[in-house]
Amino acid sequence: MSRELEDLARRAALNLVNRRDFLGRAAALGVTAAGANALLASAVRAAGPVKGGHLKAGLQGGESTNSLDPALSASNVPFVVLRHFGETLVEVGPDNRLMPRLAEEFSSTPDAATWSFKIRKGVEFHNGKTLTAEDVLETMRRHSDENSKSGALGIMRGIKEMKASGDTFTVTLETPNADLPYLMADYHLVIQPGGGRDDPAAGVGTGPYVVEVNEPGVRHGFRRFANYWDDSRGHAETTEILVINDATARTSALQSGQVHMINRLEPKIVSLVKRVPGVQVRNVSGRGHYVFIMHCDTPPFANNDLRLALKYAINREEMVDKILRGYGGLGNDMPINAAYPLFDDTIPQRRYDPDKARFHYKKSGHDGSPIVLRTSDVAFPGAVDAAQLFQQSAAACGIPLEIKREPGDGYWSEVWNKQPFCASYWGGRPTQDQMYSTAYLSTADWNDTRFKNEEFDRLLLEARAELNEARRKELYSRMGRIVRDEGGLICPMFNDFIDATDARVQGWEKDPNGEMMNGFAMVKCWLA
Amino acid sequence: MLHPIVKLLVQRIALGLLLLFAASALIFAGTQLLPGDVAQSILGQSATPEALANLRAELGLNDPPVQRYFNWLFSALHGDLGTALSNGEDIAQSLGKRLGNTLFLAACAAAVSVPLALILGIVSVRYRNRWPDRLISAVSLASISIPEFLIAYVLIFYVAVQLRWFPSVAMISDAMTLGQKLSAIALPVAVLTLVVLAHMMRMTRAAILNVMQSAYIETAELKGLAPIRIIARHALPNAIAPIVNVIMLNLAYLVVGVVVIEVVFVYPGMGQYLVDHVAKRDVPVVQACGLIFAAVYIGLNTVADVVSILANPRLRHPK
């Protein structure tokens, strides 16, 4: 590599030479366009974030009914909006490690039943007030209150007592939980002044951006908060979210340069978008998974042989290939994959096996009547097609499936968690404990497979209180095997998060915790 | 003794108001028929019986339906549409903004499409059964036959993505100048024009052709007037009633029926606003939107009737 070229790249990164000049001169020095772009990108990284500019994103998942109240946030746009103006006590980093945020440090008693968070000093709210442990306490109290209708209510239920003294916020749990800090990283738990009790939807927090425009379902505008405490975030001077729910409109907005980032690129058009100059596809394998769920307490699914027969009768490779177009990973009939901490990768991968499927089907003694599988477009993208693939692969094993297509409206209230066999999806959770507690514990509200297993419940509680990581990993491995071999979950695939950005967007990092860099894309990235 | 035309007009407008009243009753009754009530939709599935009872009392849901209907209607007439259940926003305020956007888009589309339809209609009468007539008919019928979202996507691909003349996202805000707004909505206006043009143009053509058979047109021809002058000066005024009817129907469509265009161009109008709130069972907003749509529809049709009455010389000059 010539010194001249390197120097040029550095100057381009610092905006001393414009990008087009750089590419032209690189070409004159005999470097291909791709090589020059890569060189420029690494020089840009070395030069560090560029401050200023107006960063725009076109996002799916916003409605006119959205509110700025963090408790009510439930879709993608409010999620990204929260990341702009608010912050949580701790965060889960792209490497799955906990990072202190508004809590400077945290620790627990040796039994993991009492946790203390030391609140960071000198952090200011957008209304000029200084952050105190009292604000944290009031915020957590509001989310624990049934009337707040908070999306985080479920994770606040195990808390016995909360206290604030000096700069320390203390939580005492009913049963020990080694993962409590992960729960405090839930995106709803944005700290608001006075807990946001006076005006929950005021949009005031400690985040890097101040809310300037709030038109739910249309657009949200932000300006950098001048007194923000952390220099490594909030690079653009202003940011703007346009709500673009239509997939084609979103893609064309990116292509025509009206936005710099979009979320939810459809797998079927990724290969086309990759060919568009100046557009970068950003995909990362996450914890979200597409599933078919059987109620373990309802005939014929009460019979584990029938459940195993159906698990062997699904072709996972084909699903990843045709439904996800390769943008995803194989599922193994448990809700956990390598994106989770403490995952045991020695659990054997279950594959399509018509012989075993036939064996278990026969052993189950099912009368041969068609098994009704309910599906809908809203269950997950491609759910109707996936059900048909399942029907065909099962038919090849002599298992008749009857597909019933349900309307999208009311699917989540009338079909999911009500009918014994249907298609669905899970977004995943930051830890194994949270995923299993949400949907696989006997008493869980959302136990959508009606899976009740005493040994599993015991292991879950034991693992939760265990601070020794090796031992926890072993316990989780056993739980995973139990769900895989006895549960009502047929998990064919884990889907990637697929976003796309303009080539000028820099600072992107792969974050398996959620789409748009777990919602942080607009506060962590910058425009070069 | 009232002039008969005034009497007719008063009758027509009174009928419109009565119709609007009936529509409001239907909207209210329809939303009452939905399973669950407002208190239930506010509190969700985990509602306790006490909380439900408290909220019902607070919202006055225990009053008889007729009384609640008149309370609602009375507040609505005073501009108080209540607050949205989903996010607690004042409905009149958020709806007003969306309604303004919808009317802006509809007005711009009408300002382009109505004169264009009339001119094209007149031109096709002038060159009846010759190539300009056939060309106009073929193009406008083709554009009405293609689904509007397809036209929209094609325009986005060529005009926004390839040529970059106009933005594909038609988002407008108060901070924009009129010029910026017009540039932002250029593409949706183009699509809407293509969608409504054919209907109005064909009606203009048919109505004028109908009048062209009359004896007085022959007289005008024999007088030696230029054909275009005969059409514009003598035929069009007498064909105006059916044309205005069709124009008003299309204007009503531009206000109440463009949700697909709003979604494709990400335009912040009433359609998407209504759909979002229907999905969340936000009954007060749905009622308010229903009332406004009904008022627009009935209002425009009344205007059409009034114009037809005024355009009729026999009614204007009774013996």
Short mmCIF file of N, CA, C and O in Angstrom, two decimals, chain A residues 63-67 72 149 214-219 242-244 246 248-249 252-253 255-258 409, chain B residues 42 86-87 89 97-98 153 156 160-161 164 167-169 171 173 263-264 266 268 272-273 276-277 280-281:
data_model
loop_
_atom_site.label_atom_id
_atom_site.label_comp_id
_atom_site.label_asym_id
_atom_site.label_seq_id
_atom_site.Cartn_x
_atom_site.Cartn_y
_atom_site.Cartn_z
N GLU A 63 -47.06 3.64 15.06
CA GLU A 63 -48.49 3.86 14.84
C GLU A 63 -48.89 5.22 15.39
O GLU A 63 -48.22 5.76 16.26
N SER A 64 -50.00 5.75 14.90
CA SER A 64 -50.51 7.03 15.42
C SER A 64 -50.89 6.91 16.89
O SER A 64 -51.09 7.91 17.57
N THR A 65 -51.01 5.67 17.37
CA THR A 65 -51.44 5.46 18.76
C THR A 65 -50.25 5.43 19.72
O THR A 65 -50.45 5.22 20.92
N ASN A 66 -49.02 5.61 19.24
CA ASN A 66 -47.85 5.53 20.12
C ASN A 66 -47.82 6.68 21.12
O ASN A 66 -48.32 7.77 20.85
N SER A 67 -47.20 6.40 22.26
CA SER A 67 -47.05 7.41 23.30
C SER A 67 -45.57 7.50 23.67
O SER A 67 -44.81 6.55 23.46
N LEU A 72 -45.48 2.24 28.05
CA LEU A 72 -46.41 1.77 27.01
C LEU A 72 -45.70 1.37 25.72
O LEU A 72 -46.34 0.95 24.76
N LYS A 149 -49.72 -0.10 33.53
CA LYS A 149 -49.80 -0.97 32.35
C LYS A 149 -48.43 -1.12 31.69
O LYS A 149 -48.31 -1.16 30.47
N ASN A 214 -42.70 15.37 18.09
CA ASN A 214 -43.30 14.09 18.41
C ASN A 214 -44.65 14.00 17.71
O ASN A 214 -45.64 14.50 18.20
N GLU A 215 -44.65 13.41 16.53
CA GLU A 215 -45.90 13.17 15.82
C GLU A 215 -46.04 11.67 15.68
O GLU A 215 -45.52 11.09 14.74
N PRO A 216 -46.75 11.03 16.63
CA PRO A 216 -46.83 9.57 16.63
C PRO A 216 -47.31 9.03 15.29
O PRO A 216 -48.23 9.58 14.70
N GLY A 217 -46.64 7.99 14.83
CA GLY A 217 -47.03 7.36 13.58
C GLY A 217 -46.59 8.13 12.36
O GLY A 217 -46.82 7.67 11.23
N VAL A 218 -45.96 9.28 12.52
CA VAL A 218 -45.52 10.07 11.38
C VAL A 218 -44.00 10.32 11.46
O VAL A 218 -43.25 9.78 10.66
N ARG A 219 -43.58 11.12 12.43
CA ARG A 219 -42.14 11.32 12.56
C ARG A 219 -41.79 11.79 13.97
O ARG A 219 -42.63 12.29 14.71
N LEU A 242 -38.50 8.75 10.48
CA LEU A 242 -39.74 8.78 9.70
C LEU A 242 -40.38 7.41 9.84
O LEU A 242 -39.71 6.40 9.67
N VAL A 243 -41.66 7.37 10.15
CA VAL A 243 -42.35 6.09 10.27
C VAL A 243 -42.76 5.65 8.86
O VAL A 243 -43.58 6.31 8.23
N ILE A 244 -42.13 4.58 8.37
CA ILE A 244 -42.45 4.08 7.03
C ILE A 244 -42.78 2.60 7.17
O ILE A 244 -41.88 1.76 7.18
N ASP A 246 -44.56 0.66 5.14
CA ASP A 246 -44.61 -0.10 3.90
C ASP A 246 -43.18 -0.47 3.48
O ASP A 246 -42.32 0.40 3.37
N THR A 248 -41.80 -1.53 0.67
CA THR A 248 -41.29 -0.98 -0.60
C THR A 248 -40.96 0.50 -0.44
O THR A 248 -39.93 0.98 -0.93
N ALA A 249 -41.83 1.23 0.27
CA ALA A 249 -41.58 2.65 0.48
C ALA A 249 -40.30 2.86 1.30
O ALA A 249 -39.53 3.78 1.03
N SER A 252 -37.27 2.19 -0.96
CA SER A 252 -37.03 3.23 -1.95
C SER A 252 -36.59 4.53 -1.29
O SER A 252 -35.84 5.31 -1.88
N ALA A 253 -37.02 4.77 -0.05
CA ALA A 253 -36.55 5.97 0.66
C ALA A 253 -35.04 5.89 0.89
O ALA A 253 -34.33 6.89 0.78
N GLN A 255 -32.93 4.04 -0.99
CA GLN A 255 -32.30 4.09 -2.31
C GLN A 255 -32.25 5.51 -2.85
O GLN A 255 -31.29 5.89 -3.52
N SER A 256 -33.30 6.29 -2.60
CA SER A 256 -33.32 7.64 -3.16
C SER A 256 -32.65 8.64 -2.23
O SER A 256 -32.73 9.84 -2.44
N GLY A 257 -32.02 8.14 -1.17
CA GLY A 257 -31.22 9.01 -0.31
C GLY A 257 -32.02 9.87 0.64
O GLY A 257 -31.50 10.82 1.22
N GLN A 258 -33.31 9.55 0.85
CA GLN A 258 -34.09 10.37 1.79
C GLN A 258 -33.88 9.98 3.23
O GLN A 258 -34.16 10.77 4.13
N ASP A 409 -56.05 -10.16 11.91
CA ASP A 409 -56.68 -9.38 12.97
C ASP A 409 -57.22 -10.35 14.02
O ASP A 409 -58.03 -11.21 13.71
N ILE B 42 -59.60 0.18 27.56
CA ILE B 42 -58.57 0.96 28.24
C ILE B 42 -57.76 0.06 29.16
O ILE B 42 -56.53 0.10 29.17
N SER B 86 -55.62 5.28 23.49
CA SER B 86 -54.33 4.61 23.37
C SER B 86 -53.19 5.46 23.89
O SER B 86 -52.30 4.96 24.55
N ASN B 87 -53.18 6.77 23.59
CA ASN B 87 -52.05 7.57 24.05
C ASN B 87 -52.48 8.85 24.75
O ASN B 87 -51.64 9.71 25.05
N GLU B 89 -53.93 11.49 23.81
CA GLU B 89 -53.86 12.77 23.11
C GLU B 89 -55.26 13.33 22.88
O GLU B 89 -56.22 12.58 22.74
N LYS B 97 -54.85 18.14 12.65
CA LYS B 97 -53.61 18.20 11.87
C LYS B 97 -53.67 17.24 10.68
O LYS B 97 -53.34 17.59 9.56
N ARG B 98 -54.13 16.00 10.98
CA ARG B 98 -54.22 14.99 9.94
C ARG B 98 -55.26 15.38 8.88
O ARG B 98 -55.04 15.19 7.69
N TYR B 153 -45.85 2.69 -7.23
CA TYR B 153 -44.53 2.06 -7.17
C TYR B 153 -43.71 2.34 -8.43
O TYR B 153 -42.51 2.58 -8.38
N ILE B 156 -42.49 5.84 -8.20
CA ILE B 156 -41.41 5.93 -7.21
C ILE B 156 -40.11 5.43 -7.83
O ILE B 156 -39.07 6.06 -7.71
N ALA B 160 -38.52 8.90 -8.44
CA ALA B 160 -37.84 9.19 -7.17
C ALA B 160 -36.47 8.52 -7.08
O ALA B 160 -35.49 9.14 -6.70
N VAL B 161 -36.41 7.21 -7.42
CA VAL B 161 -35.16 6.48 -7.21
C VAL B 161 -34.18 6.71 -8.37
O VAL B 161 -33.01 7.02 -8.14
N ARG B 164 -34.54 10.95 -9.35
CA ARG B 164 -34.45 11.78 -8.14
C ARG B 164 -35.04 13.18 -8.32
O ARG B 164 -34.48 14.17 -7.83
N PRO B 167 -39.19 13.50 -4.06
CA PRO B 167 -38.97 12.50 -3.02
C PRO B 167 -40.02 11.39 -3.07
O PRO B 167 -41.15 11.62 -3.48
N SER B 168 -39.62 10.18 -2.64
CA SER B 168 -40.58 9.07 -2.60
C SER B 168 -41.38 9.13 -1.30
O SER B 168 -42.47 8.59 -1.22
N VAL B 169 -40.83 9.79 -0.29
CA VAL B 169 -41.54 9.92 0.98
C VAL B 169 -42.20 11.30 1.00
O VAL B 169 -41.51 12.31 1.01
N MET B 171 -43.59 13.12 3.18
CA MET B 171 -43.89 13.60 4.52
C MET B 171 -43.83 15.12 4.56
O MET B 171 -42.86 15.71 4.12
N SER B 173 -44.44 18.79 6.91
CA SER B 173 -44.53 19.28 8.28
C SER B 173 -44.70 20.80 8.24
O SER B 173 -44.50 21.43 7.21
N VAL B 263 -50.24 5.18 2.62
CA VAL B 263 -49.27 4.20 3.10
C VAL B 263 -48.07 4.15 2.17
O VAL B 263 -46.92 4.19 2.61
N VAL B 264 -48.33 4.08 0.87
CA VAL B 264 -47.22 3.93 -0.08
C VAL B 264 -46.30 5.15 -0.05
O VAL B 264 -45.08 5.01 -0.07
N VAL B 266 -46.14 7.32 2.48
CA VAL B 266 -45.90 7.71 3.86
C VAL B 266 -46.44 9.12 4.12
O VAL B 266 -45.77 9.97 4.67
N PRO B 268 -48.84 11.72 5.99
CA PRO B 268 -49.53 11.71 7.29
C PRO B 268 -50.97 12.21 7.21
O PRO B 268 -51.30 13.26 7.75
N GLN B 272 -54.40 6.63 7.42
CA GLN B 272 -53.52 5.84 8.26
C GLN B 272 -53.86 6.04 9.73
O GLN B 272 -53.79 5.11 10.54
N TYR B 273 -54.23 7.28 10.06
CA TYR B 273 -54.61 7.62 11.44
C TYR B 273 -55.79 6.76 11.88
O TYR B 273 -55.79 6.18 12.97
N ASP B 276 -54.77 2.92 12.19
CA ASP B 276 -54.01 2.65 13.42
C ASP B 276 -54.94 2.54 14.62
O ASP B 276 -54.76 1.69 15.48
N HIS B 277 -55.92 3.42 14.67
CA HIS B 277 -56.79 3.43 15.85
C HIS B 277 -57.82 2.31 15.81
O HIS B 277 -58.23 1.82 16.86
N LYS B 280 -56.21 -0.64 17.30
CA LYS B 280 -56.07 -0.60 18.76
C LYS B 280 -57.43 -0.52 19.44
O LYS B 280 -57.49 -0.28 20.65
N ARG B 281 -58.53 -0.65 18.71
CA ARG B 281 -59.88 -0.54 19.27
C ARG B 281 -60.07 0.78 20.01
O ARG B 281 -60.65 0.83 21.09
#
